[in-house]
Short mmCIF file of N, CA and C and ligand atoms in Angstrom, two decimals:
data_model
loop_
_atom_site.label_atom_id
_atom_site.label_comp_id
_atom_site.label_asym_id
_atom_site.label_seq_id
_atom_site.Cartn_x
_atom_site.Cartn_y
_atom_site.Cartn_z
N MET N 23 -25.54 54.87 -6.66
CA MET N 23 -26.73 54.88 -7.50
C MET N 23 -27.99 54.72 -6.66
N ILE N 24 -28.97 55.50 -7.01
CA ILE N 24 -30.24 55.44 -6.28
C ILE N 24 -31.36 55.28 -7.30
N ARG N 25 -32.30 54.42 -6.99
CA ARG N 25 -33.47 54.29 -7.85
C ARG N 25 -34.65 54.96 -7.16
N TYR N 26 -35.32 55.80 -7.89
CA TYR N 26 -36.52 56.42 -7.35
C TYR N 26 -37.73 55.99 -8.16
N ARG N 27 -38.83 55.84 -7.46
CA ARG N 27 -40.11 55.66 -8.11
C ARG N 27 -40.73 57.06 -8.17
N LEU N 28 -41.09 57.49 -9.37
CA LEU N 28 -41.53 58.86 -9.56
C LEU N 28 -42.93 58.90 -10.13
N GLY N 29 -43.60 59.99 -9.88
CA GLY N 29 -44.94 60.17 -10.43
C GLY N 29 -45.03 61.56 -11.04
N CYS N 30 -45.78 61.68 -12.12
CA CYS N 30 -45.93 62.99 -12.74
C CYS N 30 -47.28 63.58 -12.37
N SER N 31 -47.52 64.80 -12.81
CA SER N 31 -48.74 65.50 -12.45
C SER N 31 -49.98 64.87 -13.08
N SER N 32 -49.78 64.00 -14.11
CA SER N 32 -50.92 63.33 -14.74
C SER N 32 -51.17 61.95 -14.13
N GLY N 33 -50.40 61.61 -13.10
CA GLY N 33 -50.64 60.35 -12.41
C GLY N 33 -49.91 59.15 -12.99
N HIS N 34 -49.00 59.38 -13.94
CA HIS N 34 -48.19 58.27 -14.46
C HIS N 34 -47.08 57.95 -13.45
N GLU N 35 -46.71 56.68 -13.41
CA GLU N 35 -45.61 56.29 -12.53
C GLU N 35 -44.49 55.68 -13.34
N PHE N 36 -43.28 55.98 -12.94
CA PHE N 36 -42.13 55.38 -13.61
C PHE N 36 -40.96 55.37 -12.65
N GLU N 37 -39.89 54.68 -13.06
CA GLU N 37 -38.73 54.59 -12.19
C GLU N 37 -37.51 55.09 -12.93
N SER N 38 -36.60 55.66 -12.20
CA SER N 38 -35.38 56.12 -12.83
C SER N 38 -34.23 56.06 -11.83
N TRP N 39 -33.03 55.90 -12.39
CA TRP N 39 -31.82 55.85 -11.55
C TRP N 39 -31.14 57.20 -11.56
N PHE N 40 -30.56 57.52 -10.43
CA PHE N 40 -29.79 58.75 -10.31
C PHE N 40 -28.49 58.45 -9.59
N ARG N 41 -27.51 59.29 -9.84
CA ARG N 41 -26.22 59.08 -9.19
C ARG N 41 -26.33 59.23 -7.68
N SER N 42 -27.16 60.16 -7.24
CA SER N 42 -27.32 60.44 -5.81
C SER N 42 -28.63 61.18 -5.63
N SER N 43 -29.04 61.33 -4.37
CA SER N 43 -30.27 62.09 -4.13
C SER N 43 -30.06 63.56 -4.51
N ALA N 44 -28.84 64.07 -4.34
CA ALA N 44 -28.56 65.45 -4.72
C ALA N 44 -28.68 65.61 -6.24
N ASP N 45 -28.24 64.61 -6.96
CA ASP N 45 -28.33 64.62 -8.42
C ASP N 45 -29.80 64.68 -8.84
N TYR N 46 -30.63 63.89 -8.15
CA TYR N 46 -32.06 63.94 -8.45
C TYR N 46 -32.61 65.34 -8.20
N ASP N 47 -32.26 65.91 -7.05
CA ASP N 47 -32.78 67.24 -6.69
C ASP N 47 -32.44 68.27 -7.76
N VAL N 48 -31.19 68.24 -8.21
CA VAL N 48 -30.75 69.21 -9.23
C VAL N 48 -31.52 68.98 -10.52
N GLN N 49 -31.61 67.71 -10.96
CA GLN N 49 -32.29 67.42 -12.23
C GLN N 49 -33.77 67.75 -12.17
N ALA N 50 -34.39 67.48 -11.02
CA ALA N 50 -35.82 67.76 -10.88
C ALA N 50 -36.05 69.27 -10.93
N LYS N 51 -35.14 70.00 -10.30
CA LYS N 51 -35.29 71.46 -10.24
C LYS N 51 -35.11 72.09 -11.62
N THR N 52 -34.20 71.55 -12.41
CA THR N 52 -33.92 72.15 -13.72
C THR N 52 -34.82 71.56 -14.81
N GLY N 53 -35.77 70.70 -14.42
CA GLY N 53 -36.70 70.15 -15.41
C GLY N 53 -36.09 69.06 -16.28
N ASP N 54 -35.00 68.45 -15.80
CA ASP N 54 -34.35 67.38 -16.57
C ASP N 54 -34.99 66.03 -16.31
N VAL N 55 -35.88 65.94 -15.33
CA VAL N 55 -36.57 64.69 -15.08
C VAL N 55 -37.97 64.83 -15.68
N ALA N 56 -38.25 64.03 -16.69
CA ALA N 56 -39.54 64.14 -17.36
C ALA N 56 -40.23 62.79 -17.38
N CYS N 57 -41.55 62.83 -17.32
CA CYS N 57 -42.34 61.60 -17.39
C CYS N 57 -42.19 60.99 -18.78
N PRO N 58 -41.84 59.68 -18.88
CA PRO N 58 -41.67 59.06 -20.20
C PRO N 58 -42.98 58.92 -20.97
N LEU N 59 -44.10 59.06 -20.29
CA LEU N 59 -45.39 58.91 -20.96
C LEU N 59 -45.94 60.22 -21.49
N CYS N 60 -45.75 61.30 -20.74
CA CYS N 60 -46.37 62.55 -21.17
C CYS N 60 -45.40 63.73 -21.23
N GLY N 61 -44.18 63.51 -20.77
CA GLY N 61 -43.21 64.59 -20.86
C GLY N 61 -43.33 65.63 -19.77
N SER N 62 -44.26 65.43 -18.85
CA SER N 62 -44.43 66.39 -17.76
C SER N 62 -43.15 66.45 -16.93
N THR N 63 -42.74 67.63 -16.56
CA THR N 63 -41.58 67.77 -15.68
C THR N 63 -42.02 68.12 -14.26
N THR N 64 -43.34 68.06 -14.02
CA THR N 64 -43.84 68.20 -12.65
C THR N 64 -43.84 66.80 -12.05
N ILE N 65 -42.74 66.49 -11.38
CA ILE N 65 -42.46 65.13 -10.94
C ILE N 65 -42.33 65.11 -9.43
N GLU N 66 -42.84 64.06 -8.81
CA GLU N 66 -42.58 63.90 -7.38
C GLU N 66 -42.17 62.48 -7.08
N LYS N 67 -41.43 62.34 -5.99
CA LYS N 67 -41.00 61.01 -5.57
C LYS N 67 -42.18 60.28 -4.94
N LEU N 68 -42.30 59.00 -5.24
CA LEU N 68 -43.36 58.19 -4.65
C LEU N 68 -42.71 57.16 -3.72
N PRO N 69 -43.50 56.63 -2.79
CA PRO N 69 -42.94 55.56 -1.95
C PRO N 69 -42.53 54.40 -2.84
N MET N 70 -41.43 53.76 -2.52
CA MET N 70 -40.98 52.64 -3.33
C MET N 70 -41.97 51.49 -3.23
N ALA N 71 -42.28 50.90 -4.38
CA ALA N 71 -43.13 49.71 -4.37
C ALA N 71 -42.27 48.54 -3.94
N PRO N 72 -42.88 47.54 -3.32
CA PRO N 72 -42.09 46.34 -3.01
C PRO N 72 -41.56 45.75 -4.31
N ALA N 73 -40.38 45.19 -4.25
CA ALA N 73 -39.80 44.60 -5.44
C ALA N 73 -40.69 43.50 -5.97
N VAL N 74 -40.68 43.31 -7.27
CA VAL N 74 -41.47 42.24 -7.87
C VAL N 74 -40.68 40.94 -7.72
N VAL N 75 -41.18 40.10 -6.86
CA VAL N 75 -40.50 38.83 -6.60
C VAL N 75 -41.57 37.75 -6.54
N SER N 76 -41.17 36.53 -6.23
CA SER N 76 -42.16 35.47 -6.14
C SER N 76 -43.15 35.81 -5.03
N SER N 77 -44.36 35.30 -5.15
CA SER N 77 -45.41 35.70 -4.21
C SER N 77 -45.03 35.33 -2.77
N ARG N 78 -44.30 34.22 -2.60
CA ARG N 78 -43.96 33.83 -1.25
C ARG N 78 -43.02 34.88 -0.62
N ARG N 79 -42.07 35.33 -1.43
CA ARG N 79 -41.15 36.35 -0.90
C ARG N 79 -41.85 37.70 -0.76
N ALA N 80 -42.74 37.99 -1.68
CA ALA N 80 -43.40 39.30 -1.65
C ALA N 80 -44.15 39.49 -0.34
N ALA N 81 -44.69 38.38 0.16
CA ALA N 81 -45.46 38.46 1.39
C ALA N 81 -44.60 38.91 2.56
N SER N 82 -43.29 38.70 2.44
CA SER N 82 -42.43 39.06 3.56
C SER N 82 -41.71 40.40 3.34
N VAL N 83 -42.02 41.05 2.21
CA VAL N 83 -41.39 42.34 1.97
C VAL N 83 -41.96 43.37 2.95
N LYS N 84 -41.07 44.00 3.65
CA LYS N 84 -41.54 45.00 4.62
C LYS N 84 -41.90 46.29 3.89
N PRO N 85 -42.99 46.93 4.33
CA PRO N 85 -43.30 48.23 3.71
C PRO N 85 -42.16 49.20 3.97
N GLN N 86 -41.82 49.97 2.96
CA GLN N 86 -40.70 50.89 3.12
C GLN N 86 -41.20 52.28 3.47
N ALA N 87 -40.35 53.01 4.10
CA ALA N 87 -40.69 54.38 4.48
C ALA N 87 -40.97 55.21 3.25
N GLU N 88 -41.80 56.21 3.43
CA GLU N 88 -42.11 57.10 2.33
C GLU N 88 -40.83 57.75 1.80
N HIS N 89 -40.77 57.91 0.49
CA HIS N 89 -39.60 58.53 -0.15
C HIS N 89 -38.31 57.77 0.16
N ALA N 90 -38.47 56.48 0.37
CA ALA N 90 -37.28 55.68 0.68
C ALA N 90 -36.33 55.68 -0.51
N GLU N 91 -35.08 55.63 -0.23
CA GLU N 91 -34.08 55.53 -1.28
C GLU N 91 -33.65 54.07 -1.36
N THR N 92 -33.55 53.58 -2.58
CA THR N 92 -33.04 52.23 -2.75
C THR N 92 -31.60 52.36 -3.22
N ASN N 93 -30.72 51.94 -2.40
CA ASN N 93 -29.33 52.03 -2.82
C ASN N 93 -29.01 50.90 -3.77
N HIS N 94 -27.97 51.12 -4.52
CA HIS N 94 -27.49 50.16 -5.50
C HIS N 94 -27.51 48.75 -4.91
N ASN N 95 -28.32 47.91 -5.49
CA ASN N 95 -28.44 46.53 -5.03
C ASN N 95 -28.04 45.64 -6.20
N PRO N 96 -26.88 44.98 -6.10
CA PRO N 96 -26.36 44.25 -7.26
C PRO N 96 -27.32 43.21 -7.83
N SER N 97 -28.02 42.48 -6.97
CA SER N 97 -28.88 41.42 -7.50
C SER N 97 -30.10 42.02 -8.21
N GLU N 98 -30.59 43.13 -7.67
CA GLU N 98 -31.74 43.78 -8.28
C GLU N 98 -31.34 44.35 -9.65
N LEU N 99 -30.15 44.94 -9.67
CA LEU N 99 -29.65 45.51 -10.91
C LEU N 99 -29.44 44.41 -11.95
N ALA N 100 -28.92 43.28 -11.50
CA ALA N 100 -28.70 42.15 -12.41
C ALA N 100 -30.04 41.68 -12.98
N ALA N 101 -31.07 41.68 -12.14
CA ALA N 101 -32.40 41.25 -12.59
C ALA N 101 -32.94 42.22 -13.64
N LEU N 102 -32.73 43.51 -13.41
CA LEU N 102 -33.19 44.51 -14.38
C LEU N 102 -32.45 44.36 -15.71
N ARG N 103 -31.12 44.14 -15.60
CA ARG N 103 -30.32 43.96 -16.81
C ARG N 103 -30.79 42.73 -17.58
N ALA N 104 -31.06 41.66 -16.85
CA ALA N 104 -31.50 40.42 -17.49
C ALA N 104 -32.85 40.63 -18.17
N ALA N 105 -33.73 41.35 -17.48
CA ALA N 105 -35.06 41.60 -18.05
C ALA N 105 -34.93 42.42 -19.32
N ARG N 106 -34.04 43.40 -19.29
CA ARG N 106 -33.89 44.25 -20.46
C ARG N 106 -33.26 43.47 -21.62
N LYS N 107 -32.30 42.60 -21.27
CA LYS N 107 -31.65 41.78 -22.29
C LYS N 107 -32.69 40.89 -22.97
N THR N 108 -33.59 40.31 -22.17
CA THR N 108 -34.64 39.46 -22.72
C THR N 108 -35.51 40.24 -23.70
N VAL N 109 -35.86 41.45 -23.32
CA VAL N 109 -36.69 42.28 -24.20
C VAL N 109 -35.94 42.54 -25.50
N ILE N 110 -34.67 42.91 -25.38
CA ILE N 110 -33.89 43.27 -26.56
C ILE N 110 -33.68 42.07 -27.48
N GLU N 111 -33.46 40.89 -26.87
CA GLU N 111 -33.21 39.70 -27.70
C GLU N 111 -34.49 39.17 -28.35
N ASN N 112 -35.63 39.55 -27.82
CA ASN N 112 -36.88 38.98 -28.32
C ASN N 112 -37.79 40.01 -28.99
N SER N 113 -37.18 41.09 -29.42
CA SER N 113 -38.00 42.10 -30.09
C SER N 113 -37.25 42.66 -31.28
N GLU N 114 -38.00 43.22 -32.17
CA GLU N 114 -37.42 43.82 -33.36
C GLU N 114 -37.20 45.31 -33.12
N ASP N 115 -36.00 45.78 -33.43
CA ASP N 115 -35.71 47.20 -33.24
C ASP N 115 -36.28 48.00 -34.41
N VAL N 116 -37.29 48.78 -34.15
CA VAL N 116 -37.88 49.58 -35.22
C VAL N 116 -37.49 51.06 -35.10
N GLY N 117 -36.57 51.32 -34.16
CA GLY N 117 -36.03 52.67 -34.03
C GLY N 117 -37.11 53.72 -33.81
N THR N 118 -37.01 54.79 -34.56
CA THR N 118 -37.93 55.91 -34.35
C THR N 118 -39.32 55.65 -34.91
N ARG N 119 -39.52 54.49 -35.58
CA ARG N 119 -40.86 54.16 -36.08
C ARG N 119 -41.69 53.46 -35.02
N PHE N 120 -41.21 53.45 -33.78
CA PHE N 120 -41.87 52.66 -32.73
C PHE N 120 -43.37 52.96 -32.60
N ALA N 121 -43.70 54.23 -32.46
CA ALA N 121 -45.11 54.60 -32.23
C ALA N 121 -45.98 54.18 -33.42
N GLU N 122 -45.46 54.41 -34.60
CA GLU N 122 -46.19 54.06 -35.83
C GLU N 122 -46.44 52.55 -35.90
N GLU N 123 -45.38 51.77 -35.63
CA GLU N 123 -45.50 50.31 -35.68
C GLU N 123 -46.42 49.79 -34.58
N ALA N 124 -46.29 50.34 -33.37
CA ALA N 124 -47.13 49.91 -32.25
C ALA N 124 -48.60 50.11 -32.59
N ARG N 125 -48.88 51.23 -33.23
CA ARG N 125 -50.24 51.56 -33.64
C ARG N 125 -50.74 50.56 -34.69
N LYS N 126 -49.90 50.27 -35.68
CA LYS N 126 -50.28 49.32 -36.74
C LYS N 126 -50.55 47.93 -36.17
N ILE N 127 -49.67 47.50 -35.24
CA ILE N 127 -49.85 46.18 -34.64
C ILE N 127 -51.16 46.16 -33.85
N HIS N 128 -51.39 47.21 -33.09
CA HIS N 128 -52.60 47.29 -32.25
C HIS N 128 -53.86 47.19 -33.12
N PHE N 129 -53.83 47.82 -34.27
CA PHE N 129 -55.03 47.83 -35.13
C PHE N 129 -55.00 46.72 -36.18
N GLY N 130 -54.04 45.79 -36.02
CA GLY N 130 -54.00 44.63 -36.91
C GLY N 130 -53.61 44.96 -38.34
N GLU N 131 -52.92 46.07 -38.54
CA GLU N 131 -52.54 46.46 -39.90
C GLU N 131 -51.21 45.87 -40.31
N THR N 132 -50.54 45.25 -39.35
CA THR N 132 -49.28 44.60 -39.68
C THR N 132 -49.12 43.39 -38.78
N GLU N 133 -48.12 42.59 -39.08
CA GLU N 133 -47.87 41.35 -38.35
C GLU N 133 -47.67 41.62 -36.86
N GLU N 134 -48.32 40.81 -36.02
CA GLU N 134 -48.19 40.99 -34.58
C GLU N 134 -46.84 40.45 -34.12
N ARG N 135 -46.06 41.27 -33.45
CA ARG N 135 -44.74 40.87 -32.97
C ARG N 135 -44.29 41.85 -31.89
N SER N 136 -43.21 41.46 -31.22
CA SER N 136 -42.66 42.35 -30.20
C SER N 136 -41.70 43.33 -30.85
N ILE N 137 -41.87 44.57 -30.53
CA ILE N 137 -40.98 45.59 -31.09
C ILE N 137 -40.42 46.45 -29.96
N ARG N 138 -39.33 47.10 -30.28
CA ARG N 138 -38.80 48.09 -29.34
C ARG N 138 -38.28 49.26 -30.17
N GLY N 139 -38.11 50.37 -29.56
CA GLY N 139 -37.61 51.53 -30.29
C GLY N 139 -37.74 52.77 -29.45
N ASN N 140 -37.67 53.87 -30.12
CA ASN N 140 -37.74 55.15 -29.41
C ASN N 140 -39.00 55.88 -29.83
N SER N 141 -39.48 56.70 -28.93
CA SER N 141 -40.59 57.55 -29.31
C SER N 141 -40.41 58.89 -28.61
N THR N 142 -41.03 59.89 -29.15
CA THR N 142 -41.01 61.20 -28.49
C THR N 142 -42.06 61.18 -27.40
N PHE N 143 -42.01 62.14 -26.51
CA PHE N 143 -43.01 62.23 -25.46
C PHE N 143 -44.41 62.36 -26.07
N GLU N 144 -44.52 63.13 -27.14
CA GLU N 144 -45.82 63.34 -27.79
C GLU N 144 -46.36 62.01 -28.33
N GLU N 145 -45.48 61.22 -28.96
CA GLU N 145 -45.91 59.93 -29.51
C GLU N 145 -46.33 58.99 -28.39
N ALA N 146 -45.54 58.96 -27.31
CA ALA N 146 -45.86 58.07 -26.20
C ALA N 146 -47.18 58.47 -25.56
N ARG N 147 -47.39 59.77 -25.44
CA ARG N 147 -48.64 60.24 -24.84
C ARG N 147 -49.83 59.85 -25.71
N ALA N 148 -49.68 59.96 -27.03
CA ALA N 148 -50.76 59.60 -27.94
C ALA N 148 -51.07 58.11 -27.84
N LEU N 149 -50.03 57.27 -27.75
CA LEU N 149 -50.25 55.82 -27.61
C LEU N 149 -50.99 55.55 -26.30
N PHE N 150 -50.51 56.19 -25.25
CA PHE N 150 -51.12 55.99 -23.93
C PHE N 150 -52.59 56.40 -23.95
N ASN N 151 -52.87 57.55 -24.54
CA ASN N 151 -54.25 58.05 -24.59
C ASN N 151 -55.15 57.17 -25.45
N ASP N 152 -54.57 56.50 -26.44
CA ASP N 152 -55.36 55.64 -27.31
C ASP N 152 -55.48 54.22 -26.76
N GLY N 153 -54.89 54.00 -25.58
CA GLY N 153 -54.99 52.69 -24.95
C GLY N 153 -54.16 51.62 -25.62
N ILE N 154 -53.09 52.04 -26.30
CA ILE N 154 -52.20 51.07 -26.95
C ILE N 154 -51.11 50.70 -25.95
N PRO N 155 -51.06 49.40 -25.59
CA PRO N 155 -50.13 49.03 -24.51
C PRO N 155 -48.67 49.08 -24.96
N PHE N 156 -47.83 49.62 -24.12
CA PHE N 156 -46.39 49.57 -24.34
C PHE N 156 -45.70 49.75 -22.99
N GLY N 157 -44.45 49.39 -22.94
CA GLY N 157 -43.70 49.52 -21.69
C GLY N 157 -42.52 50.44 -21.88
N VAL N 158 -42.03 50.92 -20.77
CA VAL N 158 -40.84 51.76 -20.81
C VAL N 158 -39.70 50.96 -20.19
N LEU N 159 -38.62 50.78 -20.93
CA LEU N 159 -37.48 50.04 -20.38
C LEU N 159 -36.85 50.88 -19.27
N PRO N 160 -36.50 50.23 -18.16
CA PRO N 160 -35.92 51.00 -17.07
C PRO N 160 -34.57 51.61 -17.46
N ARG N 161 -34.33 52.81 -17.01
CA ARG N 161 -33.05 53.43 -17.25
C ARG N 161 -32.07 52.85 -16.23
N LEU N 162 -30.96 52.33 -16.71
CA LEU N 162 -29.99 51.69 -15.83
C LEU N 162 -28.80 52.62 -15.59
N PRO N 163 -28.07 52.35 -14.51
CA PRO N 163 -26.93 53.23 -14.20
C PRO N 163 -25.99 53.45 -15.37
N GLU N 164 -25.75 52.40 -16.17
CA GLU N 164 -24.79 52.57 -17.28
C GLU N 164 -25.34 53.52 -18.36
N ASP N 165 -26.66 53.75 -18.36
CA ASP N 165 -27.22 54.67 -19.35
C ASP N 165 -26.88 56.12 -19.01
N LEU N 166 -26.44 56.35 -17.80
CA LEU N 166 -26.17 57.72 -17.38
C LEU N 166 -24.88 58.24 -17.99
N ASP N 167 -24.01 57.33 -18.40
CA ASP N 167 -22.70 57.79 -18.90
C ASP N 167 -22.70 57.99 -20.41
ZN1 ZN T 206 -46.95 61.62 -17.18
#
């Protein structure tokens, strides 16, 4: 498993896991890799950002080579899983109504709370353009199967 930090033609950044670098190349070529914010399939690999860790450790993170590949790192994966579990346990699943609910919460039309769900690229782009904050849960290796 390889994690890549990717950027789209509109300047959005996101991360995704792939089985291998060859798998990424094939998916990128066939337009299967799309930006979660705008749906653009004009994607390029970005240099990996240093892992988010405590500030003391971050100071010692060595800059990585451009287009570096991060191989499957069990502790990092465990941290991502834990982060995702926290999100899932502390949010309400609103399914495909995500964009609608996020908008209502942002404009104070409904109770403020944490929600999660799915949205189409068009919905995500509209939220992004309207300045409504939301996050994209990282795609984990088990999501590939
Ligand atoms: Zn984008």
